[in-house]
C-alpha positions as a printed NumPy array, in Angstrom:
array([[-40.019,   8.43 ,  -6.204],
       [-38.848,  10.209,  -2.536],
       [-37.066,   6.502,  -1.715],
       [-35.281,   6.164,  -5.133],
       [-34.167,   9.834,  -4.965],
       [-32.981,   9.118,  -1.519],
       [-31.129,   6.085,  -2.762],
       [-29.375,   7.809,  -5.476],
       [-28.4  ,  10.232,  -3.571],
       [-26.64 ,   8.076,  -0.861],
       [-25.057,   6.195,  -4.362],
       [-23.547,   9.313,  -5.607],
       [-22.235,  10.315,  -1.906],
       [-20.71 ,   6.878,  -1.705],
       [-19.196,   6.609,  -5.26 ],
       [-17.762,  10.208,  -4.912],
       [-16.536,   9.326,  -1.202],
       [-14.713,   6.337,  -2.757],
       [-13.319,   8.549,  -5.803],
       [-10.359,   9.712,  -4.696],
       [ -8.889,   6.65 ,  -2.647],
       [ -9.624,   4.716,  -6.102],
       [ -8.353,   7.143,  -8.87 ],
       [ -6.024,   8.869,  -6.646],
       [ -4.244,   6.255,  -4.33 ],
       [ -4.623,   3.448,  -6.81 ],
       [ -7.125,   1.273,  -4.496],
       [ -8.997,  -1.875,  -5.587],
       [-11.289,   0.046,  -8.695],
       [-13.717,  -3.144,  -8.417],
       [-15.99 ,  -2.161,  -5.732],
       [-15.881,   1.212,  -7.283],
       [-16.962,   0.441, -10.632],
       [-20.03 ,  -1.756,  -8.607],
       [-21.04 ,   1.117,  -6.794],
       [-20.89 ,   3.35 ,  -9.749],
       [-22.979,   1.318, -11.769],
       [-25.684,   1.299,  -9.05 ],
       [-25.815,   4.631,  -9.122],
       [-26.387,   5.063, -12.615],
       [-28.921,   2.582, -12.337],
       [-30.554,   4.368,  -9.515],
       [-30.324,   7.833, -11.474],
       [-32.077,   6.431, -14.616],
       [-34.721,   5.238, -12.39 ],
       [-35.663,   8.961, -11.879],
       [-37.029,  11.16 , -14.428],
       [-33.598,  11.87 , -15.722],
       [-34.062,   8.24 , -17.522],
       [-37.057,   9.253, -19.478],
       [-35.319,  12.696, -20.397],
       [-32.595,  10.344, -21.617],
       [-35.014,   8.617, -23.633],
       [-36.466,  11.754, -25.191],
       [-33.328,  13.079, -25.744],
       [-31.825,  10.218, -27.735],
       [-34.963,   9.55 , -29.431],
       [-34.953,   5.647, -28.467],
       [-37.835,   4.477, -26.466],
       [-36.686,   2.622, -23.226],
       [-32.986,   3.01 , -23.805],
       [-32.659,   3.889, -19.995],
       [-34.337,   0.44 , -19.586],
       [-31.431,  -1.125, -20.975],
       [-28.727,   0.955, -19.567],
       [-30.327,  -0.062, -15.948],
       [-29.777,  -3.278, -16.455],
       [-26.253,  -3.117, -18.211],
       [-24.831,  -0.728, -15.217],
       [-27.163,  -1.962, -12.338],
       [-26.901,  -5.983, -13.101],
       [-24.071,  -6.881, -15.457],
       [-21.726,  -4.348, -14.622],
       [-22.13 ,  -4.082, -10.619],
       [-22.547,  -7.672, -10.163],
       [-19.418,  -8.718, -12.193],
       [-17.371,  -5.818, -10.402],
       [-18.612,  -7.148,  -7.129],
       [-17.298, -10.531,  -7.52 ],
       [-13.992,  -9.445,  -8.803],
       [-13.912,  -7.252,  -5.889],
       [-14.973, -10.483,  -3.413],
       [-12.733, -12.544,  -5.16 ],
       [ -9.57 , -10.205,  -4.829],
       [-10.324,  -9.426,  -1.138],
       [-11.16 , -13.412,  -0.372],
       [ -7.842, -14.313,  -2.182],
       [ -7.719, -18.593,  -1.764],
       [-11.578, -18.376,  -0.399],
       [-12.818, -17.369,  -3.878],
       [-15.573, -19.134,  -5.025],
       [-13.853, -19.449,  -8.929],
       [-10.232, -19.85 ,  -9.853],
       [-10.901, -19.373, -13.682],
       [ -8.632, -17.203, -15.791],
       [ -9.481, -13.581, -16.027],
       [-10.712, -13.552, -19.507],
       [-13.294, -16.549, -18.617],
       [-14.823, -14.174, -16.075],
       [-15.026, -11.256, -18.441],
       [-16.433, -13.574, -21.368],
       [-20.089, -13.906, -19.25 ],
       [-20.737, -10.628, -18.509],
       [-19.705,  -9.578, -21.854],
       [-21.86 , -12.037, -23.979],
       [-24.876, -11.322, -21.237],
       [-24.601,  -7.749, -22.112],
       [-24.446,  -8.566, -26.129],
       [-27.62 , -10.6  , -25.933],
       [-29.218,  -8.183, -23.997],
       [-28.412,  -5.584, -26.365],
       [-29.032,  -7.407, -29.217],
       [-32.701,  -8.487, -27.874],
       [-33.605,  -5.031, -27.141],
       [-32.527,  -3.671, -30.591],
       [-33.975,  -6.383, -32.644],
       [-37.354,  -7.071, -30.972],
       [-38.127,  -4.463, -28.288],
       [-37.706,  -1.397, -30.166],
       [-39.974,   0.481, -30.718],
       [-41.954,  -0.435, -28.003],
       [-42.833,   0.914, -24.879],
       [-42.549,  -1.508, -22.139],
       [-46.087,  -2.556, -21.398],
       [-47.066,  -2.239, -25.403],
       [-44.575,  -5.093, -25.598],
       [-47.056,  -7.749, -24.182],
       [-49.249,  -7.254, -27.23 ],
       [-46.847,  -8.463, -30.023],
       [-45.923, -12.083, -29.443],
       [-42.64 , -11.915, -30.872],
       [-41.639,  -8.992, -28.801],
       [-43.056, -10.637, -25.732],
       [-41.003, -14.175, -26.094],
       [-38.03 , -11.322, -26.791],
       [-38.857,  -9.761, -23.765],
       [-38.887, -13.183, -21.88 ],
       [-35.64 , -14.099, -23.172],
       [-34.166, -10.912, -22.433],
       [-35.517, -10.888, -18.929],
       [-34.487, -14.512, -18.226],
       [-30.935, -14.061, -19.4  ],
       [-30.632, -10.992, -17.255],
       [-32.249, -11.898, -14.204],
       [-30.517, -15.405, -14.828],
       [-26.753, -13.994, -14.914],
       [-27.548, -11.545, -11.832],
       [-29.055, -14.419,  -9.95 ],
       [-26.393, -16.601, -10.453],
       [-23.589, -13.882,  -9.526],
       [-25.36 , -12.858,  -6.466],
       [-25.602, -16.656,  -5.269],
       [-21.8  , -16.858,  -6.052],
       [-21.063, -13.232,  -3.884],
       [-23.199, -14.714,  -0.79 ],
       [-21.305, -17.968,  -1.2  ],
       [-18.092, -15.874,  -0.954],
       [-19.232, -13.322,   1.784],
       [-20.278, -16.087,   3.905],
       [-16.975, -18.304,   3.683],
       [-14.377, -15.605,   3.823],
       [-16.223, -13.81 ,   6.521],
       [-16.695, -17.077,   8.546],
       [-12.876, -17.432,   7.872],
       [-11.5  , -14.051,   8.997],
       [-10.22 , -12.594,  12.718],
       [-10.937,  -9.105,  11.548],
       [-14.761,  -8.441,  13.232],
       [-15.669,  -5.301,  11.31 ],
       [-14.716,  -7.208,   8.265],
       [-16.737,  -9.946,   9.446],
       [-19.607,  -7.965,  10.008],
       [-19.659,  -5.935,   6.639],
       [-19.24 ,  -9.107,   4.783],
       [-22.275, -10.744,   6.605],
       [-24.385,  -7.162,   5.46 ],
       [-23.231,  -7.654,   2.174],
       [-24.204, -11.236,   1.971],
       [-27.667, -10.396,   3.352],
       [-27.938,  -7.735,   0.554],
       [-26.953,  -9.805,  -1.795],
       [-29.614, -12.289,  -0.887],
       [-32.217,  -9.732,  -0.842],
       [-30.626,  -9.179,  -4.448],
       [-31.38 , -12.57 ,  -5.47 ],
       [-35.458, -12.551,  -3.969],
       [-35.757,  -9.238,  -5.838],
       [-34.533, -11.107,  -8.99 ],
       [-36.691, -14.402,  -8.497],
       [-39.512, -11.416,  -8.039],
       [-39.355, -10.048, -11.113],
       [-38.802, -12.621, -13.191],
       [-41.758, -14.642, -11.428],
       [-44.115, -11.594, -12.053],
       [-43.166, -11.161, -15.921],
       [-44.346, -14.513, -16.571],
       [-47.352, -14.386, -14.482],
       [-48.197, -11.242, -16.58 ],
       [-47.639, -13.036, -19.587],
       [-49.861, -16.042, -18.991],
       [-52.511, -14.08 , -17.271],
       [-53.302, -11.07 , -14.921],
       [-50.188, -11.457, -12.565],
       [-49.864, -12.479,  -9.195],
       [-50.467,  -9.147,  -7.101],
       [-53.318,  -6.461,  -7.697],
       [-52.435,  -3.283,  -9.022],
       [-49.146,  -2.36 ,  -9.044],
       [-48.304,  -3.977,  -5.856],
       [-45.35 ,  -6.22 ,  -7.57 ],
       [-43.687,  -2.938,  -8.595],
       [-43.713,  -1.555,  -5.236],
       [-42.355,  -4.872,  -3.725],
       [-39.473,  -5.164,  -6.35 ],
       [-38.526,  -1.695,  -5.644],
       [-38.437,  -1.942,  -1.822],
       [-36.624,  -5.168,  -2.311],
       [-34.08 ,  -3.494,  -4.514],
       [-33.774,  -0.581,  -2.369],
       [-32.784,  -3.007,   1.024],
       [-30.563,  -4.984,  -1.236],
       [-28.538,  -1.759,  -1.814],
       [-28.759,  -0.074,   1.345],
       [-27.519,  -3.131,   2.919],
       [-24.262,  -3.2  ,   0.302],
       [-23.518,   0.484,   0.776],
       [-23.702,  -0.361,   4.747],
       [-22.014,  -3.451,   4.534],
       [-18.788,  -2.341,   2.398],
       [-18.772,   1.093,   4.881],
       [-18.455,  -1.047,   7.853],
       [-14.755,  -2.264,   7.275],
       [-14.172,   1.702,   6.979],
       [-15.276,   2.285,  10.59 ],
       [-12.265,   0.318,  11.904],
       [-10.012,   2.379,  10.118],
       [-11.555,   5.836,  11.221],
       [-11.184,   4.549,  14.94 ],
       [ -7.614,   4.098,  14.277],
       [ -7.273,   7.46 ,  12.44 ],
       [ -8.875,   9.267,  15.474],
       [ -6.798,   7.626,  18.011],
       [ -3.567,   8.153,  16.206],
       [ -4.87 ,  11.792,  16.097],
       [ -5.515,  12.077,  19.761],
       [ -2.004,  10.609,  20.092],
       [ -0.641,  13.149,  17.927],
       [ -2.348,  16.21 ,  20.164],
       [ -1.241,  14.478,  23.395],
       [  2.311,  14.65 ,  22.294],
       [  2.249,  18.149,  21.306],
       [  3.179,  19.443,  24.246],
       [  6.046,  17.357,  24.964],
       [  7.068,  17.426,  21.563],
       [  6.972,  21.365,  21.393],
       [  9.051,  21.921,  24.515],
       [ 12.056,  19.322,  23.324],
       [ 12.268,  20.626,  20.268],
       [ 12.226,  23.952,  21.283],
       [ 15.103,  23.177,  23.143],
       [ 16.881,  20.99 ,  20.187],
       [ 15.007,  22.767,  17.199],
       [ 18.085,  20.699,  14.791],
       [ 15.805,  17.259,  15.245],
       [ 12.812,  18.8  ,  13.946],
       [ 12.064,  18.822,  10.153],
       [  9.545,  21.086,   9.842],
       [  8.815,  24.276,  11.423],
       [  7.101,  24.294,  14.853],
       [  3.178,  24.488,  14.835],
       [  0.587,  25.681,  17.333],
       [ -1.757,  23.062,  18.825],
       [ -4.574,  24.978,  17.178],
       [ -2.94 ,  24.33 ,  13.348],
       [ -2.595,  20.445,  14.632],
       [ -6.034,  20.109,  15.397],
       [ -7.816,  21.543,  12.359],
       [ -4.968,  19.439,  10.233],
       [ -6.621,  16.318,   9.253],
       [ -4.078,  15.483,   6.582],
       [ -1.563,  12.255,   6.821],
       [ -2.058,  11.918,  10.722],
       [ -0.178,   8.569,  10.825],
       [  2.93 ,   9.869,   8.565],
       [  3.072,  13.353,  11.148],
       [  2.776,  10.986,  14.176],
       [  5.267,   8.843,  13.198],
       [  7.921,  11.8  ,  12.458],
       [  6.768,  13.208,  16.063],
       [  7.697,  10.092,  17.643],
       [ 11.459,  10.218,  16.016],
       [ 11.658,  13.683,  16.851],
       [ 10.722,  13.44 ,  20.538],
       [ 13.38 ,  10.479,  20.942],
       [ 15.739,  12.558,  19.208],
       [ 15.295,  15.389,  21.425],
       [ 15.618,  13.267,  24.281],
       [ 18.601,  11.994,  23.319],
       [ 20.211,  15.145,  22.375],
       [ 19.137,  16.195,  25.754],
       [ 20.873,  13.635,  27.599],
       [ 24.4  ,  15.548,  27.572],
       [ 22.385,  18.141,  29.851],
       [ 21.128,  15.62 ,  32.504],
       [ 24.385,  13.86 ,  34.302],
       [ 24.058,  11.299,  36.315],
       [ 23.745,  13.37 ,  39.472],
       [ 20.521,  14.939,  38.064],
       [ 19.18 ,  11.711,  37.238],
       [ 19.936,  10.418,  40.988],
       [ 17.975,  13.519,  42.342],
       [ 15.312,  12.975,  39.848],
       [ 14.809,   9.215,  41.004],
       [ 15.088,   9.977,  44.525],
       [ 12.494,  12.704,  44.065],
       [ 10.286,  10.357,  42.438],
       [ 10.598,   7.766,  45.47 ],
       [  9.89 ,   9.89 ,  47.783],
       [  6.473,  10.243,  46.098],
       [  5.724,   6.777,  46.655],
       [  6.165,   5.781,  43.176],
       [  8.38 ,   2.423,  42.167],
       [  8.594,   0.358,  39.32 ],
       [  7.897,   0.737,  35.641],
       [  5.853,   4.374,  36.763],
       [  8.955,   5.583,  38.868],
       [ 10.966,   5.065,  35.62 ],
       [  9.116,   6.897,  33.274],
       [  8.356,   9.695,  36.011],
       [ 12.235,  10.097,  36.585],
       [ 12.847,  10.366,  33.194],
       [ 10.061,  12.882,  32.905],
       [ 11.885,  14.671,  35.6  ],
       [ 15.303,  14.722,  34.225],
       [ 14.34 ,  15.744,  30.8  ],
       [ 12.331,  19.194,  32.333],
       [ 15.857,  19.908,  34.183],
       [ 17.752,  18.858,  30.815],
       [ 15.66 ,  21.144,  28.64 ],
       [ 15.882,  24.176,  31.009],
       [ 19.417,  23.786,  31.295],
       [ 20.203,  23.701,  27.671],
       [ 17.982,  26.783,  27.166],
       [ 19.999,  28.78 ,  29.779],
       [ 23.056,  27.846,  27.671],
       [ 24.809,  25.534,  30.138],
       [ 27.415,  23.615,  28.777],
       [ 26.61 ,  19.833,  28.21 ],
       [ 28.475,  17.336,  30.254],
       [ 30.4  ,  14.125,  29.157],
       [ 27.623,  11.532,  29.755],
       [ 27.462,   8.327,  28.403],
       [ 24.386,   7.199,  30.012],
       [ 21.49 ,   7.508,  27.425],
       [ 19.22 ,   4.664,  28.479],
       [ 15.468,   5.417,  28.242],
       [ 12.873,   4.909,  30.493],
       [ 11.025,   2.852,  27.921],
       [ 10.281,   2.194,  24.267],
       [  8.071,   0.178,  21.437],
       [  9.177,  -2.275,  18.727],
       [  6.47 ,  -0.709,  16.504],
       [  4.353,   2.581,  16.187],
       [  1.689,   1.512,  18.559],
       [  3.737,   0.744,  21.345],
       [  6.157,   3.48 ,  21.014],
       [  3.169,   5.991,  21.222],
       [  1.951,   3.959,  24.026],
       [  5.259,   4.548,  25.859],
       [  5.698,   8.32 ,  24.852],
       [  2.034,   9.084,  25.74 ],
       [  2.748,   8.233,  29.327],
       [  6.036,   9.987,  29.279],
       [  3.893,  13.015,  27.808],
       [  1.536,  12.858,  30.716],
       [  4.395,  12.293,  33.429],
       [  6.322,  15.211,  32.049],
       [  3.35 ,  17.614,  32.467],
       [  2.692,  16.589,  36.008],
       [  3.213,  18.402,  39.005],
       [  5.649,  15.839,  39.993],
       [  8.203,  16.984,  37.116],
       [  7.172,  20.906,  37.403],
       [  8.18 ,  20.82 ,  41.443],
       [ 11.585,  18.851,  40.319],
       [ 12.208,  21.548,  38.057],
       [ 11.541,  23.973,  40.679],
       [ 13.768,  22.578,  43.083],
       [ 16.43 ,  22.37 ,  40.273],
       [ 16.272,  25.992,  39.692],
       [ 16.264,  27.02 ,  43.091],
       [ 19.46 ,  24.914,  43.513],
       [ 21.075,  26.447,  40.426],
       [ 20.22 ,  29.857,  41.765],
       [ 21.787,  29.507,  45.038],
       [ 25.076,  28.173,  43.543]])
């Protein structure tokens, strides 16, 4: 019971976690329906299932619902997700209505057998009635046959798609899901074998060992599917963390430059603490920050005449820096001087040189260039150049 309760809690957490991205952001809903079906199934295996039977007055209704949600709905939804994700590597290109017809027909047959022959017997009492026993066998063959066929197709899609993909987290996620689906096939075969053995004799395993074996196979399959479907999300978490680090690293440079050129800033200035505790839209904020830093830099070009830039270059080269590193450090030095000049209220100069040290064609390369500039801007080299410039301005 503790194992099943843990599995149910894990599934509820996964289902609720994915709900926002599915129902608010419009992401693919197939995988969510698969987890929802498994969640309902595991919940019905707990005392909640028996409570539902008593509440409705239908003997073993939870038995039917577990199979409809956990077997038919979940496997159909998972196959739909894998087919959409695999694209051209999908195992079947049948029309959508045909893919819906098979699970719908399976559910209809199971429901008909359940209410026609398996009521009002308790599950174990069915073996004493020949008609109900035959109906149970047909019910089980239809259910586990559909489940096994669906899982086998899912395993094939996982391995074929994972073999052709270059995304490492995705490959590992698919392989883990494939292993989980394979265990699910073993679960289905174990259930049908033990059922037939009970109908023809005393069973294969002593006592309730077959129930324990089936339960642990099911738990292992569910756990691996949860883990496998979550692995690709880890790459998104890593990207989010990297973008958040870049956002925070650029904060001081962005604050100083936009303090001197507030017209380029779309939103009010925020403290570093406020940035740290706000997890929302990190990529959008970072994209906006790179734009505002570049706009502020271009605006400050008018406060850094060629003479100041030459002084910055000589200052950097005197410290032994050359090449690309020197270009970034030079820009950081004259930016420091230009910012102070702008804040002092100095008039702009007629500067036609707006060349910058570096940049990127996409957000990733632009972030890399700006973080280098930010590090150089906060260095002792830039501060010492600003101090020299302030001393010069004071003397003049």
